Coordinates of C-alpha atoms and ligand atoms in Angstrom, one line a residue:
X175 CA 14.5 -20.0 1.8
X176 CA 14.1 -16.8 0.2
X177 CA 15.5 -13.5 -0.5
X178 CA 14.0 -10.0 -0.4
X179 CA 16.6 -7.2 -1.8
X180 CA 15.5 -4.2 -0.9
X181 CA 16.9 -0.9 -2.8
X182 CA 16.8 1.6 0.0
X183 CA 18.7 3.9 -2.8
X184 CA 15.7 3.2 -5.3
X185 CA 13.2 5.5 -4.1
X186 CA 9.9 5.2 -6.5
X187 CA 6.5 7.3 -6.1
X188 CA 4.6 8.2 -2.8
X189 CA 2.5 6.3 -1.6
X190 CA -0.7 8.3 -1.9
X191 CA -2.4 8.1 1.8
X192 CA -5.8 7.0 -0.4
X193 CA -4.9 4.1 -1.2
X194 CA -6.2 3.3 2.4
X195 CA -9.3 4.7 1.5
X196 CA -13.0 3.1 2.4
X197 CA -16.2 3.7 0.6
X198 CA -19.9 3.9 2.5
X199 CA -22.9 3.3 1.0
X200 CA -26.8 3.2 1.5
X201 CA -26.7 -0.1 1.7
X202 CA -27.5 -2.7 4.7
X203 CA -26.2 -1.6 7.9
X204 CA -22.9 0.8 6.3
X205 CA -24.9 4.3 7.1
X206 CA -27.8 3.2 9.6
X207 CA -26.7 1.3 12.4
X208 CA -22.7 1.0 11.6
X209 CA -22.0 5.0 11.3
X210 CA -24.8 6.9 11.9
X211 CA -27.2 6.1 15.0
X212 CA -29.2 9.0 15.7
X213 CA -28.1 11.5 18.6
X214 CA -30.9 10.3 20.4
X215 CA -29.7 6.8 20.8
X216 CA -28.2 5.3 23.7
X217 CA -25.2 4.3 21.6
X218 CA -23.0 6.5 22.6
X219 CA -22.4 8.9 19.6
X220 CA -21.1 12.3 18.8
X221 CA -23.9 14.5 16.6
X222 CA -25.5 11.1 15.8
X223 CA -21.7 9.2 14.6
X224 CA -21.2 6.1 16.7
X225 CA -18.3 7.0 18.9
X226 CA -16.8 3.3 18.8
X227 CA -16.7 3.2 15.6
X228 CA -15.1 6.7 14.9
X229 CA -12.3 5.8 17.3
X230 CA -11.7 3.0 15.3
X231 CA -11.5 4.2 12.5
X232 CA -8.9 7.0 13.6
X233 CA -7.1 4.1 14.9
X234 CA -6.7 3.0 11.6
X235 CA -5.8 6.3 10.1
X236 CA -8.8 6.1 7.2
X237 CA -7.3 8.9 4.7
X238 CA -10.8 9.2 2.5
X239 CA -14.3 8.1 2.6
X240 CA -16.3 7.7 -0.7
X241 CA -20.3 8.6 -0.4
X242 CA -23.4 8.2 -0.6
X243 CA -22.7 5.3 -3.4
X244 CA -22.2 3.0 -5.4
X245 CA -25.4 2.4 -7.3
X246 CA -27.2 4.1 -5.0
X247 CA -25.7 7.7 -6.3
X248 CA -27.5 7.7 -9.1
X249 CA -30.5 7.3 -7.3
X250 CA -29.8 10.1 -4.9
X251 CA -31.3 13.4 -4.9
X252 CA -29.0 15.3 -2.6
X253 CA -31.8 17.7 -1.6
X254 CA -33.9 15.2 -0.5
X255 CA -31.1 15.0 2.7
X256 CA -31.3 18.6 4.1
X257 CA -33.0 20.1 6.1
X258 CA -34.9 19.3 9.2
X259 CA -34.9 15.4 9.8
X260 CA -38.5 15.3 9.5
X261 CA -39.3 16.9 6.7
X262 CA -37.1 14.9 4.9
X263 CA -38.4 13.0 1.9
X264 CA -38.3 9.6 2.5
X265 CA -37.6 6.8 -0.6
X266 CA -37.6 3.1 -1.6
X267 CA -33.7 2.1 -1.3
X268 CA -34.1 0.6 -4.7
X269 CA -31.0 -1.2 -5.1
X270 CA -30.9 -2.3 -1.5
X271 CA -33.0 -4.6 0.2
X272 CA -36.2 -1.8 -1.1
X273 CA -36.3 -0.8 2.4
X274 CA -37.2 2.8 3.5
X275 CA -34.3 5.7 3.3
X276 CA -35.4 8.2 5.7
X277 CA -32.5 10.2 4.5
X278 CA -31.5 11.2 8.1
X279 CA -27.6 11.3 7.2
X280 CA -27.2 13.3 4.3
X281 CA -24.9 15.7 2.9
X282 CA -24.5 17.6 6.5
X283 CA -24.3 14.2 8.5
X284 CA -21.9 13.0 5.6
X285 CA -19.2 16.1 6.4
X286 CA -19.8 16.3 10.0
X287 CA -18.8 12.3 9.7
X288 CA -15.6 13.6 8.1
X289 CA -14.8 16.2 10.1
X290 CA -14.8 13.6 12.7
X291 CA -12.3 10.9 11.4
X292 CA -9.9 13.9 10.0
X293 CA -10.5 12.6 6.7
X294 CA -10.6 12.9 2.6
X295 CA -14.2 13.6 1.3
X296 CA -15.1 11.8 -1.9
X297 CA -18.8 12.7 -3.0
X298 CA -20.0 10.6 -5.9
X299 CA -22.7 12.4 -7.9
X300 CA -26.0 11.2 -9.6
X301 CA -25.4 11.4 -13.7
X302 CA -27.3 8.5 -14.2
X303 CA -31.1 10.2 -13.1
X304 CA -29.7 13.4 -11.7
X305 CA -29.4 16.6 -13.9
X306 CA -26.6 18.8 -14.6
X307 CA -28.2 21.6 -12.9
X308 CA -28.7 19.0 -9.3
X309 CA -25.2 18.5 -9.6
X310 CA -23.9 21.5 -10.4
X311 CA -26.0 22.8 -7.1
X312 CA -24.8 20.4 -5.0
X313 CA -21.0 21.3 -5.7
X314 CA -22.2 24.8 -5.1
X315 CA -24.2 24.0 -2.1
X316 CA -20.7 22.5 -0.2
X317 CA -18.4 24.8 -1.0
X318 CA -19.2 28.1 -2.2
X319 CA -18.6 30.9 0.3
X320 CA -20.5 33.4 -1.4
X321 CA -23.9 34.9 -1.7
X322 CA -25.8 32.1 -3.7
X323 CA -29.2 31.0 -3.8
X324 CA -27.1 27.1 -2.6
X325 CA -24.7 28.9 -0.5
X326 CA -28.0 30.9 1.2
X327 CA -29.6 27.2 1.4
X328 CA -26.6 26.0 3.3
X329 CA -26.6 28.2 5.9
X330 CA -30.2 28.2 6.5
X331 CA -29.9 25.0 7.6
X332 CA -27.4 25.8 9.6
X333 CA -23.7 25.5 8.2
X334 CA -22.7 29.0 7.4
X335 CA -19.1 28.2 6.4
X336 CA -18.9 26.3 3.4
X337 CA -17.2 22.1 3.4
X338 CA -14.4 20.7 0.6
X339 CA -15.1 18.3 -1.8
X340 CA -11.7 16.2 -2.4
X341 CA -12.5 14.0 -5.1
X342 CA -15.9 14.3 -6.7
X343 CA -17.2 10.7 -8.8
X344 CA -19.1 12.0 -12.4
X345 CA -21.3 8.9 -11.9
X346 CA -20.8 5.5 -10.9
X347 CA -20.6 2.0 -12.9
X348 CA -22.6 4.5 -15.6
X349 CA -21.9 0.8 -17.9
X350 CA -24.2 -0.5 -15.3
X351 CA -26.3 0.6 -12.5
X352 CA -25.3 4.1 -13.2
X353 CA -27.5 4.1 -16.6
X354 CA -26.5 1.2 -19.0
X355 CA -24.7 3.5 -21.3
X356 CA -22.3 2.4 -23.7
X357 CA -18.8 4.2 -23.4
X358 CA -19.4 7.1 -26.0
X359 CA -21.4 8.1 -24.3
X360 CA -21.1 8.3 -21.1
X361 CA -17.9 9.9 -21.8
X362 CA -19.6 12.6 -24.2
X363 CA -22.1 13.2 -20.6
X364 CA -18.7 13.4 -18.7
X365 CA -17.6 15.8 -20.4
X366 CA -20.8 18.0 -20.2
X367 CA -21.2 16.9 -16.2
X368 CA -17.7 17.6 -14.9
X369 CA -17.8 21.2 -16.9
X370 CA -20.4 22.5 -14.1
X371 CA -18.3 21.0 -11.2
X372 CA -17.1 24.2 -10.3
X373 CA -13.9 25.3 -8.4
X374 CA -15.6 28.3 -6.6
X375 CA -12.8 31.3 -6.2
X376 CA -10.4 30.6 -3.0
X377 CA -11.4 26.9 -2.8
X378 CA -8.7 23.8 -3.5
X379 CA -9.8 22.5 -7.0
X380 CA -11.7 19.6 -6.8
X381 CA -10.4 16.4 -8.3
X382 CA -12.8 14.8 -10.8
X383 CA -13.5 11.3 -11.5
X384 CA -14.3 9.6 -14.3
X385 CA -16.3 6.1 -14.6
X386 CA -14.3 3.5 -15.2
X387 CA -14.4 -0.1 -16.4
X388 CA -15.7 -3.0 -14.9
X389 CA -13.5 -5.1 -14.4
X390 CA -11.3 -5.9 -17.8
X391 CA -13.5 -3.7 -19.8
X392 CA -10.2 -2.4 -21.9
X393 CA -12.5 -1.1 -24.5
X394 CA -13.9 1.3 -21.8
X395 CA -10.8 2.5 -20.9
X396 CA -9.7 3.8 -24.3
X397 CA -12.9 5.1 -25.2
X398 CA -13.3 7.1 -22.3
X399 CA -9.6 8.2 -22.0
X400 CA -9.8 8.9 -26.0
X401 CA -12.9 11.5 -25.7
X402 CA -12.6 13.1 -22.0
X403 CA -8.3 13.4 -21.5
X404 CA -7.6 15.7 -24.3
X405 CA -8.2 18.4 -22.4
X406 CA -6.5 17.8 -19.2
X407 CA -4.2 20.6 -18.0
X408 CA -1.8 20.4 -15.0
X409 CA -3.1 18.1 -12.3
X410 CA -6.6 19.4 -10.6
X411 CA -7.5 21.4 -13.1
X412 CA -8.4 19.4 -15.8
X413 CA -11.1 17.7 -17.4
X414 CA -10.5 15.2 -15.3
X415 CA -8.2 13.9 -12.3
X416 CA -9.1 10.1 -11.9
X417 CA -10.8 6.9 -14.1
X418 CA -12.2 4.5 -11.3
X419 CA -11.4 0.5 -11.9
X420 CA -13.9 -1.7 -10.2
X421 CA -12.8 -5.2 -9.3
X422 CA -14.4 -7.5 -7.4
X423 CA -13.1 -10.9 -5.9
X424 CA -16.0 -13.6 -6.7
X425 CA -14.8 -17.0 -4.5
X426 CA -16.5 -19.3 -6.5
X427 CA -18.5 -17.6 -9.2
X428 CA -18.4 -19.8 -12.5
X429 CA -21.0 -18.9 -14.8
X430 CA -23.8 -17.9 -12.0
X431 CA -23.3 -14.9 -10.3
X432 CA -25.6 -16.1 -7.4
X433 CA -23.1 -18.4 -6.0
X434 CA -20.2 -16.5 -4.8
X435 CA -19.5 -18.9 -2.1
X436 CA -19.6 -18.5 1.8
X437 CA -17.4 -16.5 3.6
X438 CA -16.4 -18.7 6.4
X439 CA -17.0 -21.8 4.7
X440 CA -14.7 -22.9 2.0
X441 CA -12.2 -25.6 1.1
X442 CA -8.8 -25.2 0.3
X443 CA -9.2 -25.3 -2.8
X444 CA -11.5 -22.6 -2.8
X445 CA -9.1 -20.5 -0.7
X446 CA -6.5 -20.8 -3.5
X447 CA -8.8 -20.1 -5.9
X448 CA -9.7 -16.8 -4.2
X449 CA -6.6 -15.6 -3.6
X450 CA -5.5 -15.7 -7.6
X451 CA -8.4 -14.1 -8.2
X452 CA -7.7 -10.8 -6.1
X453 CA -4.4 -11.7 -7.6
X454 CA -5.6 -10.7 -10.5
X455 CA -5.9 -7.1 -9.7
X456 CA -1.7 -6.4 -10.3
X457 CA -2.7 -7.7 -14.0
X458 CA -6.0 -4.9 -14.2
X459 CA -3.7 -2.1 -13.1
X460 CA -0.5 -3.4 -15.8
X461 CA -3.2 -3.6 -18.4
X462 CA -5.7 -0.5 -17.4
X463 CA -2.6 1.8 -16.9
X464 CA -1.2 0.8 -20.1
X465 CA -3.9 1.7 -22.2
X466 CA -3.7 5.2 -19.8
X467 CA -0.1 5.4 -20.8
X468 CA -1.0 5.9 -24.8
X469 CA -2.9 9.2 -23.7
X470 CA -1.3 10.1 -20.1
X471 CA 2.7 8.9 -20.3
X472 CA 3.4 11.6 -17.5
X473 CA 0.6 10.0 -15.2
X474 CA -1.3 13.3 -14.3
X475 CA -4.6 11.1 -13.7
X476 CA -4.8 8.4 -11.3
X477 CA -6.6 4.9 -11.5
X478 CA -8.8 5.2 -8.6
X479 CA -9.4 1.5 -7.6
X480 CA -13.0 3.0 -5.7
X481 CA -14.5 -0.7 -5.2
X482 CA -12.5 -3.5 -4.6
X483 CA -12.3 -6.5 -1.9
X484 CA -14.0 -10.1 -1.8
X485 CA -18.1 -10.2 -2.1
X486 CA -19.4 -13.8 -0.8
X487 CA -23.0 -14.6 -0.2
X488 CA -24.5 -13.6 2.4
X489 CA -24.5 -14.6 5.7
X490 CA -27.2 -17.4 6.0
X491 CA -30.6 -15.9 7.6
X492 CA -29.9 -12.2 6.3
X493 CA -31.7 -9.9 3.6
X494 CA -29.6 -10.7 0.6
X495 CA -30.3 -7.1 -0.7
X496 CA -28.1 -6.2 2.6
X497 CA -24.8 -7.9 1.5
X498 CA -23.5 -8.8 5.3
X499 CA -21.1 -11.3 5.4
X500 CA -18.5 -12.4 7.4
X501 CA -14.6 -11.8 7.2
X502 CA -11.9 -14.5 8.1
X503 CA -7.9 -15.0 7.5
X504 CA -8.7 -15.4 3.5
X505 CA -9.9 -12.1 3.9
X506 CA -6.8 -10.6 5.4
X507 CA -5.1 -12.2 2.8
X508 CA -6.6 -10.7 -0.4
X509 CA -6.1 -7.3 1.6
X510 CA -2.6 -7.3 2.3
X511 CA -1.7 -9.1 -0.9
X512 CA -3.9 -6.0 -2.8
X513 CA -2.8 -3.6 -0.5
X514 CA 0.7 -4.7 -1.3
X515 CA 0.1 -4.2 -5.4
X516 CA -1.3 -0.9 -5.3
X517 CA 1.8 0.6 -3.6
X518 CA 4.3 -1.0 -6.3
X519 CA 1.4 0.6 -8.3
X520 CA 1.6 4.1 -6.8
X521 CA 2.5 6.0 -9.8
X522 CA -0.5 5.3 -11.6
X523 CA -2.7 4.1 -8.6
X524 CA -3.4 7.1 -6.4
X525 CA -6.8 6.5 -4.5
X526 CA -8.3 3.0 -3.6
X527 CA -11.8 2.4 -1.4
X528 CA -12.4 -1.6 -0.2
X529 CA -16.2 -2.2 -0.5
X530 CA -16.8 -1.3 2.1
X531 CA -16.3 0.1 5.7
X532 CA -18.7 -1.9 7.5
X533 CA -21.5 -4.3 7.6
X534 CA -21.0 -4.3 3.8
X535 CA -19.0 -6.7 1.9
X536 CA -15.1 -6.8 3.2
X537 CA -15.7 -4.6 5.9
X538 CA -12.7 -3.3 8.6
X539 CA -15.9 -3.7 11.3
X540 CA -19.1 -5.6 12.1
X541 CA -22.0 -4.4 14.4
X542 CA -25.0 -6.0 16.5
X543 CA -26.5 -3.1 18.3
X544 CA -24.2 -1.5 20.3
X545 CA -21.4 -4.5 19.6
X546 CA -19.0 -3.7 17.7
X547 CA -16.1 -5.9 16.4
X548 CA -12.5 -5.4 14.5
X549 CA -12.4 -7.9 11.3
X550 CA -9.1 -9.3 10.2
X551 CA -9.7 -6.9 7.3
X552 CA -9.6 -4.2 9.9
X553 CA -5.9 -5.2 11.3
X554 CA -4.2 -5.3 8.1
X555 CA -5.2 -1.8 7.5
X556 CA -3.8 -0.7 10.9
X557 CA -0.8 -2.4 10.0
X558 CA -0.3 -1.5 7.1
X559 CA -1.0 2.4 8.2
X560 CA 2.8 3.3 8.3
X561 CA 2.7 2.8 4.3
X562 CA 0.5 6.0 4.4
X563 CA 2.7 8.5 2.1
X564 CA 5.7 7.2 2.4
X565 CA 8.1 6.7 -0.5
X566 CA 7.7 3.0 -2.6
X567 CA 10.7 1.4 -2.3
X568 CA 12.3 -0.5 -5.1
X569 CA 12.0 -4.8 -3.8
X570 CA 12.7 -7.6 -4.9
X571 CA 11.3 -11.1 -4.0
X572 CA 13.7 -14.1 -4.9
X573 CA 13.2 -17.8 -4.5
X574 CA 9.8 -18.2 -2.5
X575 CA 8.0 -20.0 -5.5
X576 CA 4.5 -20.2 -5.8
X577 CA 1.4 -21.8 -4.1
X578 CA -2.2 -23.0 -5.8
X579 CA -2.1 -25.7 -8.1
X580 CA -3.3 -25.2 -12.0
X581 CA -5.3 -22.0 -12.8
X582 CA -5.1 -21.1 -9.4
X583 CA -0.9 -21.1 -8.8
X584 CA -0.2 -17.7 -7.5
X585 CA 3.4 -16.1 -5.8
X586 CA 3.6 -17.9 -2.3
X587 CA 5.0 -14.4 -0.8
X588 CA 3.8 -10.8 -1.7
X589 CA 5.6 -7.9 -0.3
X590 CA 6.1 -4.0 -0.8
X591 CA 8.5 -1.5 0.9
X592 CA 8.2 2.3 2.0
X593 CA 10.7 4.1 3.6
X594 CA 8.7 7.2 5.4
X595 CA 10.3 10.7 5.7
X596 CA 12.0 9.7 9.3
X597 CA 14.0 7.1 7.1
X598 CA 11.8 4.0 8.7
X599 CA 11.6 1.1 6.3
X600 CA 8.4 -0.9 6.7
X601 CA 8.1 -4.2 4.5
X602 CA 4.8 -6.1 5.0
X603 CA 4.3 -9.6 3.2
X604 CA 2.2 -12.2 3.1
X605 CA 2.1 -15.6 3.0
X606 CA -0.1 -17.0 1.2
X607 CA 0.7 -21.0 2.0
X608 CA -1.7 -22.8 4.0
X609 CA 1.1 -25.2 4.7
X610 CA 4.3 -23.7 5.1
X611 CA 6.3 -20.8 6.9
X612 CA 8.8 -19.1 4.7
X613 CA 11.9 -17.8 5.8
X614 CA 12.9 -14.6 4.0
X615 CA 16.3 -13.0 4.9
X616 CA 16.0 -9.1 3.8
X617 CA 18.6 -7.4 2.6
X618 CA 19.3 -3.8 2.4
X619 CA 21.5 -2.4 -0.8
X620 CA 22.5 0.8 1.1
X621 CA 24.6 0.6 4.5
X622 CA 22.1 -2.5 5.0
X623 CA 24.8 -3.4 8.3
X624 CA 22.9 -0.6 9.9
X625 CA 19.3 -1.4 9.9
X626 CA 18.2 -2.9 12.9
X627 CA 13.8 -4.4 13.7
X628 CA 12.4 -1.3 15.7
X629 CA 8.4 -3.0 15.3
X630 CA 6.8 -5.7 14.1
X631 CA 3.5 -7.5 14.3
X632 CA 1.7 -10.4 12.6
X633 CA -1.7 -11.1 11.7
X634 CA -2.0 -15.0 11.7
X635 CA -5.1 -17.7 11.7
X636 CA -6.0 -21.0 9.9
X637 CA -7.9 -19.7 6.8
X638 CA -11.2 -19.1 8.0
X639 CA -10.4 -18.1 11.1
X640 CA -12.4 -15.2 12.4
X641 CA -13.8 -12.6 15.0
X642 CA -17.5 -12.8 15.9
X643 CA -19.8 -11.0 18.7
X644 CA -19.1 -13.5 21.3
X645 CA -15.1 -14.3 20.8
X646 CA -14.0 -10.7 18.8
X647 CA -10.4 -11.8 19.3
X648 CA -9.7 -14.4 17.6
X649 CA -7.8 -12.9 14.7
X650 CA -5.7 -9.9 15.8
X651 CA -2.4 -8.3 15.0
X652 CA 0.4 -9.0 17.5
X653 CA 3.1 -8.6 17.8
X654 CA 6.0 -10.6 15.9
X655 CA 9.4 -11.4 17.4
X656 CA 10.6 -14.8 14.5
X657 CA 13.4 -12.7 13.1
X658 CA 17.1 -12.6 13.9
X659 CA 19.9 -10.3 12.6
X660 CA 22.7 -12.5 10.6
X661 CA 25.2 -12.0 8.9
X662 CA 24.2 -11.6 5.6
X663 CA 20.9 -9.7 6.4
X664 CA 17.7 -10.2 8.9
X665 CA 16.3 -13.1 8.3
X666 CA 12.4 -13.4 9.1
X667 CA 9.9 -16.8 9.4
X668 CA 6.6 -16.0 7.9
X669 CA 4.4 -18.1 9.3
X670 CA 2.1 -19.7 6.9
X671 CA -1.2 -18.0 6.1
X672 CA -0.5 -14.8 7.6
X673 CA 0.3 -10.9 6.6
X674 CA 3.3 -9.8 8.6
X675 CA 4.9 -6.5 9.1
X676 CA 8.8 -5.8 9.6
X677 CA 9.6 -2.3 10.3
X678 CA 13.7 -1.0 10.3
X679 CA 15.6 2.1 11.4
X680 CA 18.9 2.7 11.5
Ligands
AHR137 O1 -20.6 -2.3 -3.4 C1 -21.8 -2.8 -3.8 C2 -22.1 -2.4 -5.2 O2 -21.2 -3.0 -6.1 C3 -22.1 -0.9 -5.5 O3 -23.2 -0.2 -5.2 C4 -21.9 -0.9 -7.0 O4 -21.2 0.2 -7.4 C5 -21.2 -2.2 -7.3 O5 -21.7 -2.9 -8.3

């Protein structure tokens, strides 16, 4: 029996909508196939965007989408994607599968997408092969509305008014794929890229991001923050707005990096062993954001958490350069656990993208063709959708104890709180016993007599449970009636392995 007190008169930072972000690369089926099908095919589409997909996504409420990569950014030469479609230059996708980029979606396509999920644009620029000048052109060829040898570029090819860039990426993994560089100096290149990322007159500033660390690559983080905060002024206008955290969750990865593990089959074990792993995200943010802290103690720049989520091998039969794989109840797990540490994180965490949106790693959605199916992944994020700038709430968890034996004990229940601006409280939890239910009785500090259930829904399967082509409904959210007002609070059974989602109004 446990006890969540919830301090309804603690209100903590907003929940920045990004959080819920998503991120889309070059890679596999993400562009080709799972967004973008041509408007000549007989998938039904909207200027070439699969309209299933889109709707979905809506659904979901996706705040921000992160493009064109990942390591393929610094491959990407953003005028090789405009223009007519068959003059288009086309190139060996390198990092993925070596298979032939046509470049059909490009920077138009990439907008147009946005424009129609009515969301966030993050472009991530090439610093690892790319020039400043190529960059510097690109910002210029989105968003200037002037006379401009880019802004004259844009429009002959047919967008006379220009787009907005939220969040522009300096360079991605630049300790990696992005370049090999060591953190002097990829910082000293930040500093010299981000200068030529102009804010054109009239146009909301652009937020800048920094590369990151890997993982716990603390030495990264000070390096960087050391040589390219100094000379950040209020928010937006500095030198830069956001230091990415990449943070993968490798099932089963020892010392070879080859075997991740499969995504549907695993052992209990294995599950636990998973789950403390994306656990240990809520220890990258405490030691990332403290190292922040030394130069940032207001939190002006955000960790931007732009890859994250569980990469498996993939699924048998596949191009391995594709990274497909499947997406069962563990997954659902690792997202609403993480989903449930970067809101007590919001002060510092401000913009997060699971890798990535589909066909891709932990993706919200798998296609065959014109199929299209919702993965567990996908249901959390619709559930967890009310969180979506809302105000953290101050919770605490008391008495549910812990799951995972040895190295891989982690909390049996992780929760966060919101309350939105109609003064709705949603709590989502999850439970991360294979076992056992848990009864949690919540209590309110403030006039908690008052609060009554006005929704609630559960996400619930044995641990690799999962949707495929031919049964897409075997993991859904439904809706959840276990709870009963008492007299000391409402007291809710969690059923074992499961994310669940309690919302209260007076
Ligand atoms: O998401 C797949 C890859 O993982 C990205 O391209 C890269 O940034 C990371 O290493």
């Amino acid at each position: 029996m446990a006890k969540l007190v919830i301090n309804n008169d603690k209100k903590m930072s907003t929940i920045a909508p990004e959080i819920y972000g998503h991120f889309s690369e070059h890679l596999g089926r993400c562009i080709y196939e799972g967004l973008y099908v041509g408007e000549d095919s007989d998938i039904p589409n909207v200027n070439g965007m699969r309209t299933d997909v889109v709707e979905a996504l809506k659904e979901m409420k996706i705040p921000v989408l992160r493009w064109p990569g990942g390591c393929f950014a610094d491959e990407y030469h953003w005028m090789d994607g405009i223009g007519p479609k068959a003059s288009r230059k086309k190139m060996i996708n390198t990092h993925w599968g070596g298979v032939v980029e046509d470049n059909s979606f490009g920077t138009h396509e990439f907008f147009e997408l946005c424009r129609q999920l009515g969301c966030k644009t993050y472009v991530n620029g090439n610093l690892g092969s790319g020039t400043v000048r190529e960059m510097s052109e690109w910002v210029e060829y989105i968003t200037f509305n002037g006379v401009s040898p880019m802004a004259d570029l844009r429009k002959q090819n047919g967008h006379e008014e220009p787009w907005k860039i939220d969040y522009f990426g300096v360079g991605n993994e630049n300790w990696g794929c992005g370049g090999n560089m060591r953190p002097q100096h990829y910082a000293d290149e930040y500093r010299r890229y981000q200068t030529y990322v102009r804010n054109y007159a009239g146009n909301d500033p652009i937020a800048k991001i920094c590369c990151g660390p890997n993982v716990d690559d603390y030495e990264w983080t000070k390096k960087v923050m050391e040589t390219c905060f100094d000379h950040c002024e209020p928010r937006f206008h500095g030198m830069m707005d956001g230091l990415s955290l990449h943070y993968y969750t490798l099932p089963e990865v020892e010392d070879d990096w080859n075997k991740k593990g499969s995504a549907t089959d695993f052992t209990e074990e294995i599950f636990y062993q998973t789950l403390k792993r994306g656990y240990f995200m809520d220890e990258l943010i405490n030691r990332h954001g403290a190292i922040m802290d030394e130069y940032d103690p207001d939190k002006k720049i955000g960790l931007i958490v732009d890859e994250w989520g569980i990469w498996t091998d993939v699924e048998p039969g596949t191009n391995p350069g594709f990274l497909y794989q499947q997406n069962t109840m563990r997954d659902a797990l690792v997202a609403g656990m993480t989903l449930n540490i970067f809101n007590k994180h919001s002060d510092r965490v401000k913009m997060a993208c699971i890798a990535q949106l589909i066909n891709v790693l932990q993706s919200v959605m798998l296609t065959d063709g014109e199929k299209m199916i919702k993965t567990p992944t996908y249901h959390v994020f619709h559930m967890y959708r009310h969180h979506q700038g809302a105000t953290l709430l101050r919770s605490d968890l008391i008495g549910a104890g812990t799951v995972g034996a040895g190295k891989n004990e982690l909390p049996k229940v992780i929760e966060s709180v919101s309350e939105n601006a109609d003064g709705v409280i949603t709590v989502t939890l999850t439970n991360n016993s294979l076992e056992a239910a848990e009864n949690v009785t919540i209590q309110l500090t403030d006039d908690g007599a008052a609060y009554g259930v006005c929704e609630a829904s559960v996400v619930a399967g044995t641990m690799n449970a999962h949707n495929t082509f031919e049964a897409p409904e075997v993991v859904t959210e439904q809706a959840f009636a276990d709870y009963e007002k008492t007299a000391d609070g409402i007291r809710v059974q969690i059923p074992a392995c499961s994310v669940v989602s309690i919302r209260l109004k007076k």
